[in-house]
PDB file of C-alpha atoms in Angstrom:
ATOM      1  CA  UNK A   1       0.139   0.340  -0.111  1.00  0.00           C
ATOM      2  CA  UNK A   2       2.900   2.538   1.081  1.00  0.00           C
ATOM      3  CA  UNK A   3       4.123   1.748  -2.897  1.00  0.00           C
ATOM      4  CA  UNK A   4       1.622   2.476  -4.350  1.00  0.00           C
ATOM      5  CA  UNK A   5       1.063   5.851  -1.856  1.00  0.00           C
ATOM      6  CA  UNK A   6       4.485   6.975  -3.049  1.00  0.00           C
ATOM      7  CA  UNK A   7       3.408   5.754  -6.907  1.00  0.00           C
ATOM      8  CA  UNK A   8       0.460   8.089  -6.731  1.00  0.00           C
ATOM      9  CA  UNK A   9       1.988  11.014  -5.124  1.00  0.00           C
ATOM     10  CA  UNK A  10       4.885  11.010  -8.399  1.00  0.00           C
ATOM     11  CA  UNK A  11       2.082  10.602 -10.980  1.00  0.00           C
ATOM     12  CA  UNK A  12       0.616  13.176  -9.148  1.00  0.00           C
ATOM     13  CA  UNK A  13       3.341  15.483  -9.185  1.00  0.00           C
ATOM     14  CA  UNK A  14       4.019  14.697 -13.092  1.00  0.00           C
ATOM     15  CA  UNK A  15       0.397  15.656 -13.514  1.00  0.00           C
ATOM     16  CA  UNK A  16       1.365  19.437 -11.932  1.00  0.00           C
ATOM     17  CA  UNK A  17       3.721  19.465 -13.996  1.00  0.00           C
ATOM     18  CA  UNK A  18       3.321  18.898 -17.368  1.00  0.00           C
ATOM     19  CA  UNK A  19      -0.444  21.333 -17.031  1.00  0.00           C
ATOM     20  CA  UNK A  20       1.196  23.861 -16.129  1.00  0.00           C
ATOM     21  CA  UNK A  21       4.260  23.485 -18.720  1.00  0.00           C
ATOM     22  CA  UNK A  22       1.314  22.818 -21.157  1.00  0.00           C
ATOM     23  CA  UNK A  23      -0.154  26.111 -19.743  1.00  0.00           C
ATOM     24  CA  UNK A  24       2.928  28.241 -20.177  1.00  0.00           C
ATOM     25  CA  UNK A  25       3.838  26.845 -24.171  1.00  0.00           C
ATOM     26  CA  UNK A  26       0.100  27.720 -24.681  1.00  0.00           C
ATOM     27  CA  UNK A  27       0.650  31.332 -23.697  1.00  0.00           C
ATOM     28  CA  UNK A  28       4.461  31.791 -25.460  1.00  0.00           C
ATOM     29  CA  UNK A  29       5.385  33.038 -28.640  1.00  0.00           C
ATOM     30  CA  UNK A  30       7.316  29.658 -29.029  1.00  0.00           C
ATOM     31  CA  UNK A  31       9.131  31.027 -32.459  1.00  0.00           C
ATOM     32  CA  UNK A  32      10.528  34.254 -30.609  1.00  0.00           C
ATOM     33  CA  UNK A  33      11.458  31.425 -27.957  1.00  0.00           C
ATOM     34  CA  UNK A  34      13.149  29.479 -30.372  1.00  0.00           C
ATOM     35  CA  UNK A  35      15.347  32.617 -31.700  1.00  0.00           C
ATOM     36  CA  UNK A  36      16.211  34.097 -27.493  1.00  0.00           C
ATOM     37  CA  UNK A  37      17.708  30.264 -27.401  1.00  0.00           C
ATOM     38  CA  UNK A  38      19.443  30.127 -31.040  1.00  0.00           C
ATOM     39  CA  UNK A  39      20.992  32.568 -29.912  1.00  0.00           C
ATOM     40  CA  UNK A  40      22.478  31.966 -26.536  1.00  0.00           C
ATOM     41  CA  UNK A  41      26.737  31.786 -25.870  1.00  0.00           C
ATOM     42  CA  UNK A  42      28.616  29.459 -24.109  1.00  0.00           C
ATOM     43  CA  UNK A  43      30.624  31.293 -21.843  1.00  0.00           C
ATOM     44  CA  UNK A  44      28.103  33.058 -19.686  1.00  0.00           C
ATOM     45  CA  UNK A  45      26.024  29.540 -19.759  1.00  0.00           C
ATOM     46  CA  UNK A  46      29.354  28.174 -18.176  1.00  0.00           C
ATOM     47  CA  UNK A  47      30.081  31.060 -16.037  1.00  0.00           C
ATOM     48  CA  UNK A  48      25.673  30.609 -14.733  1.00  0.00           C
ATOM     49  CA  UNK A  49      26.647  26.990 -13.916  1.00  0.00           C
ATOM     50  CA  UNK A  50      29.608  27.981 -12.241  1.00  0.00           C
ATOM     51  CA  UNK A  51      27.853  30.261  -9.882  1.00  0.00           C
ATOM     52  CA  UNK A  52      24.980  27.661  -9.384  1.00  0.00           C
ATOM     53  CA  UNK A  53      27.792  24.930  -8.617  1.00  0.00           C
ATOM     54  CA  UNK A  54      29.371  27.339  -5.938  1.00  0.00           C
ATOM     55  CA  UNK A  55      25.733  28.787  -4.383  1.00  0.00           C
ATOM     56  CA  UNK A  56      25.048  24.850  -3.468  1.00  0.00           C
ATOM     57  CA  UNK A  57      28.290  24.478  -1.461  1.00  0.00           C
ATOM     58  CA  UNK A  58      27.861  27.149   0.130  1.00  0.00           C
ATOM     59  CA  UNK A  59      24.497  26.055   1.107  1.00  0.00           C
ATOM     60  CA  UNK A  60      25.966  22.227   1.804  1.00  0.00           C
ATOM     61  CA  UNK A  61      28.595  23.872   4.305  1.00  0.00           C
ATOM     62  CA  UNK A  62      25.463  25.979   5.326  1.00  0.00           C
ATOM     63  CA  UNK A  63      24.196  22.440   6.067  1.00  0.00           C
ATOM     64  CA  UNK A  64      27.503  20.604   7.720  1.00  0.00           C
ATOM     65  CA  UNK A  65      27.066  23.696  10.268  1.00  0.00           C
ATOM     66  CA  UNK A  66      23.863  23.266  11.241  1.00  0.00           C
ATOM     67  CA  UNK A  67      24.177  19.331  11.345  1.00  0.00           C
ATOM     68  CA  UNK A  68      27.595  20.588  13.915  1.00  0.00           C
ATOM     69  CA  UNK A  69      25.881  21.646  16.429  1.00  0.00           C
ATOM     70  CA  UNK A  70      22.537  19.152  16.499  1.00  0.00           C
ATOM     71  CA  UNK A  71      25.552  16.963  17.764  1.00  0.00           C
ATOM     72  CA  UNK A  72      25.883  15.070  14.156  1.00  0.00           C
ATOM     73  CA  UNK A  73      29.813  15.614  13.004  1.00  0.00           C
ATOM     74  CA  UNK A  74      30.129  14.523   9.924  1.00  0.00           C
ATOM     75  CA  UNK A  75      32.944  14.895   7.812  1.00  0.00           C
ATOM     76  CA  UNK A  76      33.173  18.261   5.131  1.00  0.00           C
ATOM     77  CA  UNK A  77      33.658  15.324   1.948  1.00  0.00           C
ATOM     78  CA  UNK A  78      30.527  13.181   3.011  1.00  0.00           C
ATOM     79  CA  UNK A  79      28.890  16.062   3.515  1.00  0.00           C
ATOM     80  CA  UNK A  80      29.391  16.871   0.373  1.00  0.00           C
ATOM     81  CA  UNK A  81      28.481  13.461  -1.240  1.00  0.00           C
ATOM     82  CA  UNK A  82      25.206  13.207   0.721  1.00  0.00           C
ATOM     83  CA  UNK A  83      24.055  16.821  -0.238  1.00  0.00           C
ATOM     84  CA  UNK A  84      24.788  15.912  -3.870  1.00  0.00           C
ATOM     85  CA  UNK A  85      23.350  13.018  -3.875  1.00  0.00           C
ATOM     86  CA  UNK A  86      19.845  14.636  -1.794  1.00  0.00           C
ATOM     87  CA  UNK A  87      20.141  16.917  -5.063  1.00  0.00           C
ATOM     88  CA  UNK A  88      19.540  14.252  -7.550  1.00  0.00           C
ATOM     89  CA  UNK A  89      17.241  12.936  -5.484  1.00  0.00           C
ATOM     90  CA  UNK A  90      14.999  15.800  -5.222  1.00  0.00           C
ATOM     91  CA  UNK A  91      15.122  15.389  -8.531  1.00  0.00           C
ATOM     92  CA  UNK A  92      15.255  12.858 -10.053  1.00  0.00           C
ATOM     93  CA  UNK A  93      13.338  10.469  -7.748  1.00  0.00           C
ATOM     94  CA  UNK A  94      10.509  12.910  -7.050  1.00  0.00           C
ATOM     95  CA  UNK A  95       7.613   9.981  -5.689  1.00  0.00           C
ATOM     96  CA  UNK A  96      10.382   8.679  -3.329  1.00  0.00           C
ATOM     97  CA  UNK A  97      11.635   9.438  -0.486  1.00  0.00           C
ATOM     98  CA  UNK A  98      13.338  12.456  -1.549  1.00  0.00           C
ATOM     99  CA  UNK A  99      16.723  14.127  -0.617  1.00  0.00           C
ATOM    100  CA  UNK A 100      15.896  15.070   2.263  1.00  0.00           C
ATOM    101  CA  UNK A 101      14.160  11.736   3.976  1.00  0.00           C
ATOM    102  CA  UNK A 102      17.403  10.191   2.350  1.00  0.00           C
ATOM    103  CA  UNK A 103      19.823  12.406   4.663  1.00  0.00           C
ATOM    104  CA  UNK A 104      17.836  11.503   7.960  1.00  0.00           C
ATOM    105  CA  UNK A 105      17.339   7.875   7.179  1.00  0.00           C
ATOM    106  CA  UNK A 106      21.387   7.584   6.215  1.00  0.00           C
ATOM    107  CA  UNK A 107      22.648   9.479   9.572  1.00  0.00           C
ATOM    108  CA  UNK A 108      20.410   8.001  11.432  1.00  0.00           C
ATOM    109  CA  UNK A 109      21.677   4.376  10.042  1.00  0.00           C
ATOM    110  CA  UNK A 110      25.770   5.985   9.804  1.00  0.00           C
ATOM    111  CA  UNK A 111      25.827   7.647  13.458  1.00  0.00           C
ATOM    112  CA  UNK A 112      22.856   5.928  14.881  1.00  0.00           C
ATOM    113  CA  UNK A 113      21.026   9.146  16.046  1.00  0.00           C
ATOM    114  CA  UNK A 114      17.627  10.360  16.644  1.00  0.00           C
ATOM    115  CA  UNK A 115      16.098  11.222  13.737  1.00  0.00           C
ATOM    116  CA  UNK A 116      14.714  14.060  14.939  1.00  0.00           C
ATOM    117  CA  UNK A 117      18.321  15.567  15.334  1.00  0.00           C
ATOM    118  CA  UNK A 118      18.350  15.466  11.700  1.00  0.00           C
ATOM    119  CA  UNK A 119      15.400  16.410  10.987  1.00  0.00           C
ATOM    120  CA  UNK A 120      15.865  19.851  13.101  1.00  0.00           C
ATOM    121  CA  UNK A 121      19.207  20.919  11.115  1.00  0.00           C
ATOM    122  CA  UNK A 122      17.835  19.592   7.345  1.00  0.00           C
ATOM    123  CA  UNK A 123      13.876  21.935   8.388  1.00  0.00           C
ATOM    124  CA  UNK A 124      15.974  25.099   9.624  1.00  0.00           C
ATOM    125  CA  UNK A 125      18.228  25.052   6.241  1.00  0.00           C
ATOM    126  CA  UNK A 126      15.347  24.993   4.246  1.00  0.00           C
ATOM    127  CA  UNK A 127      13.625  27.609   6.475  1.00  0.00           C
ATOM    128  CA  UNK A 128      16.906  30.179   6.483  1.00  0.00           C
ATOM    129  CA  UNK A 129      17.202  29.150   2.998  1.00  0.00           C
ATOM    130  CA  UNK A 130      12.970  30.517   2.326  1.00  0.00           C
ATOM    131  CA  UNK A 131      13.584  33.866   5.038  1.00  0.00           C
ATOM    132  CA  UNK A 132      16.535  35.224   2.469  1.00  0.00           C
ATOM    133  CA  UNK A 133      14.483  34.331  -0.857  1.00  0.00           C
ATOM    134  CA  UNK A 134      11.956  36.441   1.034  1.00  0.00           C
ATOM    135  CA  UNK A 135      13.546  39.034   2.864  1.00  0.00           C
ATOM    136  CA  UNK A 136      15.806  39.581  -0.837  1.00  0.00           C
ATOM    137  CA  UNK A 137      12.993  39.857  -2.326  1.00  0.00           C
ATOM    138  CA  UNK A 138      11.083  41.819  -0.490  1.00  0.00           C
ATOM    139  CA  UNK A 139      13.933  44.407  -0.736  1.00  0.00           C
ATOM    140  CA  UNK A 140      14.371  44.525  -4.611  1.00  0.00           C
ATOM    141  CA  UNK A 141      10.490  45.305  -4.173  1.00  0.00           C
ATOM    142  CA  UNK A 142      10.986  48.092  -2.337  1.00  0.00           C
ATOM    143  CA  UNK A 143      13.257  49.394  -5.201  1.00  0.00           C
ATOM    144  CA  UNK A 144      11.029  47.893  -8.266  1.00  0.00           C
ATOM    145  CA  UNK A 145       7.907  50.053  -6.998  1.00  0.00           C
ATOM    146  CA  UNK A 146       9.567  52.944  -4.849  1.00  0.00           C
ATOM    147  CA  UNK A 147       6.803  55.638  -6.522  1.00  0.00           C
ATOM    148  CA  UNK A 148       4.106  53.559  -5.229  1.00  0.00           C
ATOM    149  CA  UNK A 149       2.237  52.804  -2.050  1.00  0.00           C
ATOM    150  CA  UNK A 150       3.755  48.752  -2.618  1.00  0.00           C
ATOM    151  CA  UNK A 151       7.055  50.073  -1.737  1.00  0.00           C
ATOM    152  CA  UNK A 152       5.677  51.009   2.205  1.00  0.00           C
ATOM    153  CA  UNK A 153       3.862  47.619   2.457  1.00  0.00           C
ATOM    154  CA  UNK A 154       7.518  46.167   1.817  1.00  0.00           C
ATOM    155  CA  UNK A 155       9.467  48.499   3.697  1.00  0.00           C
ATOM    156  CA  UNK A 156       6.792  47.252   7.006  1.00  0.00           C
ATOM    157  CA  UNK A 157       6.835  43.840   5.757  1.00  0.00           C
ATOM    158  CA  UNK A 158      10.626  43.510   6.036  1.00  0.00           C
ATOM    159  CA  UNK A 159      10.544  44.203  10.089  1.00  0.00           C
ATOM    160  CA  UNK A 160       7.668  41.119  10.836  1.00  0.00           C
ATOM    161  CA  UNK A 161       9.678  38.937   8.648  1.00  0.00           C
ATOM    162  CA  UNK A 162      13.159  39.325  10.604  1.00  0.00           C
ATOM    163  CA  UNK A 163      10.846  38.882  13.954  1.00  0.00           C
ATOM    164  CA  UNK A 164       8.961  36.330  12.619  1.00  0.00           C
ATOM    165  CA  UNK A 165      12.062  34.241  12.175  1.00  0.00           C
ATOM    166  CA  UNK A 166      14.377  34.718  15.426  1.00  0.00           C
ATOM    167  CA  UNK A 167      10.901  34.459  17.752  1.00  0.00           C
ATOM    168  CA  UNK A 168      10.605  30.927  15.285  1.00  0.00           C
ATOM    169  CA  UNK A 169      14.047  30.267  15.898  1.00  0.00           C
ATOM    170  CA  UNK A 170      13.966  30.702  20.360  1.00  0.00           C
ATOM    171  CA  UNK A 171      10.712  28.930  20.189  1.00  0.00           C
ATOM    172  CA  UNK A 172      11.721  26.041  18.478  1.00  0.00           C
ATOM    173  CA  UNK A 173      15.123  25.908  17.497  1.00  0.00           C
ATOM    174  CA  UNK A 174      16.933  27.399  20.733  1.00  0.00           C
ATOM    175  CA  UNK A 175      19.957  24.676  20.248  1.00  0.00           C
ATOM    176  CA  UNK A 176      21.192  26.313  16.788  1.00  0.00           C
ATOM    177  CA  UNK A 177      20.307  29.868  18.041  1.00  0.00           C
ATOM    178  CA  UNK A 178      24.799  30.280  18.532  1.00  0.00           C
ATOM    179  CA  UNK A 179      25.117  30.162  14.715  1.00  0.00           C
ATOM    180  CA  UNK A 180      21.796  32.591  13.983  1.00  0.00           C
ATOM    181  CA  UNK A 181      24.185  35.201  12.174  1.00  0.00           C
ATOM    182  CA  UNK A 182      26.595  32.864  11.008  1.00  0.00           C
ATOM    183  CA  UNK A 183      23.356  30.670   9.428  1.00  0.00           C
ATOM    184  CA  UNK A 184      21.738  33.369   7.337  1.00  0.00           C
ATOM    185  CA  UNK A 185      25.213  35.398   6.938  1.00  0.00           C
ATOM    186  CA  UNK A 186      25.339  31.902   4.892  1.00  0.00           C
ATOM    187  CA  UNK A 187      22.017  31.730   3.165  1.00  0.00           C
ATOM    188  CA  UNK A 188      22.665  35.407   2.002  1.00  0.00           C
ATOM    189  CA  UNK A 189      25.888  33.653   0.380  1.00  0.00           C
ATOM    190  CA  UNK A 190      23.887  31.252  -1.600  1.00  0.00           C
ATOM    191  CA  UNK A 191      20.939  33.500  -3.182  1.00  0.00           C
ATOM    192  CA  UNK A 192      23.654  35.957  -4.473  1.00  0.00           C
ATOM    193  CA  UNK A 193      25.813  32.866  -6.028  1.00  0.00           C
ATOM    194  CA  UNK A 194      22.426  32.105  -7.094  1.00  0.00           C
ATOM    195  CA  UNK A 195      20.858  35.953  -8.678  1.00  0.00           C
ATOM    196  CA  UNK A 196      24.634  36.419 -10.167  1.00  0.00           C
ATOM    197  CA  UNK A 197      23.666  32.944 -12.210  1.00  0.00           C
ATOM    198  CA  UNK A 198      20.183  33.972 -13.363  1.00  0.00           C
ATOM    199  CA  UNK A 199      22.448  37.817 -14.208  1.00  0.00           C
ATOM    200  CA  UNK A 200      25.217  35.161 -16.355  1.00  0.00           C
ATOM    201  CA  UNK A 201      21.801  33.777 -17.879  1.00  0.00           C
ATOM    202  CA  UNK A 202      20.738  36.294 -18.944  1.00  0.00           C
ATOM    203  CA  UNK A 203      24.324  37.673 -20.503  1.00  0.00           C
ATOM    204  CA  UNK A 204      24.124  34.274 -22.475  1.00  0.00           C
ATOM    205  CA  UNK A 205      21.038  35.592 -23.628  1.00  0.00           C
ATOM    206  CA  UNK A 206      22.379  38.864 -24.654  1.00  0.00           C
ATOM    207  CA  UNK A 207      19.835  40.329 -21.983  1.00  0.00           C
ATOM    208  CA  UNK A 208      21.853  43.497 -20.420  1.00  0.00           C
ATOM    209  CA  UNK A 209      18.719  46.063 -19.114  1.00  0.00           C
ATOM    210  CA  UNK A 210      16.003  45.983 -16.601  1.00  0.00           C
ATOM    211  CA  UNK A 211      17.199  43.031 -15.019  1.00  0.00           C
ATOM    212  CA  UNK A 212      16.154  43.659 -11.589  1.00  0.00           C
ATOM    213  CA  UNK A 213      12.489  42.757 -12.361  1.00  0.00           C
ATOM    214  CA  UNK A 214      13.772  39.635 -13.516  1.00  0.00           C
ATOM    215  CA  UNK A 215      16.074  39.255  -9.981  1.00  0.00           C
ATOM    216  CA  UNK A 216      12.866  39.008  -8.732  1.00  0.00           C
ATOM    217  CA  UNK A 217      11.418  36.834 -10.242  1.00  0.00           C
ATOM    218  CA  UNK A 218      13.351  34.292  -9.839  1.00  0.00           C
ATOM    219  CA  UNK A 219      13.743  35.019  -6.193  1.00  0.00           C
ATOM    220  CA  UNK A 220       9.563  34.497  -6.049  1.00  0.00           C
ATOM    221  CA  UNK A 221       9.542  31.808  -8.023  1.00  0.00           C
ATOM    222  CA  UNK A 222      12.516  29.988  -5.373  1.00  0.00           C
ATOM    223  CA  UNK A 223       9.893  30.080  -3.210  1.00  0.00           C
ATOM    224  CA  UNK A 224       7.498  28.436  -4.867  1.00  0.00           C
ATOM    225  CA  UNK A 225       9.614  25.761  -6.458  1.00  0.00           C
ATOM    226  CA  UNK A 226      10.344  25.290  -2.434  1.00  0.00           C
ATOM    227  CA  UNK A 227       6.502  23.376  -2.180  1.00  0.00           C
ATOM    228  CA  UNK A 228       6.828  19.848  -2.706  1.00  0.00           C
ATOM    229  CA  UNK A 229       3.518  20.267  -5.883  1.00  0.00           C
ATOM    230  CA  UNK A 230       5.636  19.574  -8.893  1.00  0.00           C
ATOM    231  CA  UNK A 231       8.476  17.020 -10.884  1.00  0.00           C
ATOM    232  CA  UNK A 232      11.269  19.417  -8.731  1.00  0.00           C
ATOM    233  CA  UNK A 233       9.793  22.284  -9.353  1.00  0.00           C
ATOM    234  CA  UNK A 234       9.305  21.834 -13.315  1.00  0.00           C
ATOM    235  CA  UNK A 235       6.566  23.831 -14.494  1.00  0.00           C
ATOM    236  CA  UNK A 236       6.009  25.831 -11.387  1.00  0.00           C
ATOM    237  CA  UNK A 237       9.315  28.127 -11.573  1.00  0.00           C
ATOM    238  CA  UNK A 238       8.202  28.735 -15.366  1.00  0.00           C
ATOM    239  CA  UNK A 239       4.362  29.831 -14.670  1.00  0.00           C
ATOM    240  CA  UNK A 240       5.555  32.342 -11.396  1.00  0.00           C
ATOM    241  CA  UNK A 241       7.964  33.541 -14.447  1.00  0.00           C
ATOM    242  CA  UNK A 242       5.331  33.907 -16.935  1.00  0.00           C
ATOM    243  CA  UNK A 243       2.413  35.756 -15.053  1.00  0.00           C
ATOM    244  CA  UNK A 244       5.371  37.638 -13.190  1.00  0.00           C
ATOM    245  CA  UNK A 245       6.628  38.488 -16.519  1.00  0.00           C
ATOM    246  CA  UNK A 246       3.354  40.566 -16.991  1.00  0.00           C
ATOM    247  CA  UNK A 247       2.830  41.873 -14.516  1.00  0.00           C
ATOM    248  CA  UNK A 248       6.451  43.626 -14.810  1.00  0.00           C
ATOM    249  CA  UNK A 249       5.993  44.260 -18.448  1.00  0.00           C
ATOM    250  CA  UNK A 250       9.104  42.285 -19.223  1.00  0.00           C
ATOM    251  CA  UNK A 251       9.478  40.288 -21.624  1.00  0.00           C
ATOM    252  CA  UNK A 252       7.782  36.885 -21.687  1.00  0.00           C
ATOM    253  CA  UNK A 253      10.015  34.756 -23.553  1.00  0.00           C
ATOM    254  CA  UNK A 254      13.213  35.856 -21.983  1.00  0.00           C
ATOM    255  CA  UNK A 255      11.096  35.565 -18.687  1.00  0.00           C
ATOM    256  CA  UNK A 256      10.728  31.786 -18.940  1.00  0.00           C
ATOM    257  CA  UNK A 257      14.014  31.015 -21.183  1.00  0.00           C
ATOM    258  CA  UNK A 258      15.599  32.215 -17.622  1.00  0.00           C
ATOM    259  CA  UNK A 259      13.532  29.172 -16.055  1.00  0.00           C
ATOM    260  CA  UNK A 260      14.164  26.651 -18.161  1.00  0.00           C
ATOM    261  CA  UNK A 261      17.807  27.383 -18.434  1.00  0.00           C
ATOM    262  CA  UNK A 262      18.401  27.352 -15.174  1.00  0.00           C
ATOM    263  CA  UNK A 263      16.051  24.221 -14.464  1.00  0.00           C
ATOM    264  CA  UNK A 264      18.999  22.510 -17.492  1.00  0.00           C
ATOM    265  CA  UNK A 265      21.566  24.103 -15.153  1.00  0.00           C
ATOM    266  CA  UNK A 266      19.990  22.511 -12.082  1.00  0.00           C
ATOM    267  CA  UNK A 267      19.579  19.565 -13.580  1.00  0.00           C
ATOM    268  CA  UNK A 268      22.842  18.309 -15.137  1.00  0.00           C
ATOM    269  CA  UNK A 269      24.604  19.421 -11.966  1.00  0.00           C
ATOM    270  CA  UNK A 270      22.072  17.323  -9.882  1.00  0.00           C
ATOM    271  CA  UNK A 271      22.507  14.488 -12.513  1.00  0.00           C
ATOM    272  CA  UNK A 272      26.279  14.290 -11.016  1.00  0.00           C
ATOM    273  CA  UNK A 273      24.521  12.265  -7.626  1.00  0.00           C
ATOM    274  CA  UNK A 274      23.715   9.381  -9.311  1.00  0.00           C
ATOM    275  CA  UNK A 275      27.686   8.779  -8.792  1.00  0.00           C
ATOM    276  CA  UNK A 276      27.018   8.035  -4.885  1.00  0.00           C
ATOM    277  CA  UNK A 277      23.633   6.245  -5.639  1.00  0.00           C
ATOM    278  CA  UNK A 278      25.728   4.057  -7.245  1.00  0.00           C
ATOM    279  CA  UNK A 279      29.073   3.587  -5.152  1.00  0.00           C
ATOM    280  CA  UNK A 280      27.722   5.130  -1.984  1.00  0.00           C
ATOM    281  CA  UNK A 281      28.755   8.106  -0.164  1.00  0.00           C
ATOM    282  CA  UNK A 282      31.206   6.935   2.068  1.00  0.00           C
ATOM    283  CA  UNK A 283      34.575   6.089   0.484  1.00  0.00           C
ATOM    284  CA  UNK A 284      35.796   2.151   1.564  1.00  0.00           C
ATOM    285  CA  UNK A 285      38.359   2.817   3.998  1.00  0.00           C
ATOM    286  CA  UNK A 286      35.363   4.686   5.572  1.00  0.00           C
ATOM    287  CA  UNK A 287      32.934   1.655   5.199  1.00  0.00           C
ATOM    288  CA  UNK A 288      36.182  -0.640   6.836  1.00  0.00           C
ATOM    289  CA  UNK A 289      36.696   1.639   9.726  1.00  0.00           C
ATOM    290  CA  UNK A 290      33.257   1.267  11.435  1.00  0.00           C
TER     291      UNK A 290
END
C-alpha cells in the first residue's frame, strides 16, 4: 500500500508539472522563444553554471554547520557527497523517499542518532533559505516600486519577517541560536551566488538592461518551487516567470527562457549525484573503519 502511495504522489506531481508547462507553452510565442535560445552564448552560460555550483557548495557548508551544532559530526567530504545525492533524489526521484528523507535515513543509520536531530538541522536549513529569499524579494520589491504604496508595505513587512524568524528560532530551534548569524550569512551568500548565476544567464541571452524584475521573479519562483507539488519545480518556476513577467511588463519569452535554462543547469548538476547513488556516500576506508 505504501509503495502505491509513493507512485500516486509521483504521478500527481508529474500531472501538475505537465499541466503547468502546457499552460506556459500555450501562452508563449514559441518562435520568439526559439530565436532567443538559438542566440544563446556559451561562455556566460558556463559562468552561470559555476555560480550555481558555488551556491550549492555554500549551501552544503551551511547544512554541515547545522549538523555540527545539532550534535552530528559529519565530515566535509561525506556531507558534500550526501548533499549531492540528496539533490539527485529531489530532482529525479520525486515520488520516493526524497533527498531530505534520505539524508535523515542515512544519518540515522550511519551515526545512530535520533531522526529528530537530523530533521531539525535539515528543516532549519530549508527555513533559513526561504527566509533569505523572502527578505531579498522584499528589498527588490521596494526598489522596483519605490514610487507607489507597495514599497511602503514592503518596508513594513521586512521587520515583521525578521521578527517572526527570530521568534521561530527562539521557540523551535533554541539549541541552534549560537549559529543564527553565521547561518544567515551563508544563506545570503547562497542566494547571491544564484542571483549572479541568473545574471550570467541573462548575459547568455544578450539581455543587459532592466534586470531587476527578472531577479525578483527568480527569487519568488525559488520560493514557489519549494512547495512539493511538481517534479523538481518543473512547471511551477516557469508559471511564476510567465505571469510575473506580464505583471512587470517585461519580455515573457525571455523570462521563461531564464527559467528553462536554470532548470537545465540544476538538472545537469544534480545528475552528478547518481555516482553516489551507485557507489555509496562513504569511501571504502570509512566503511572499514566502522
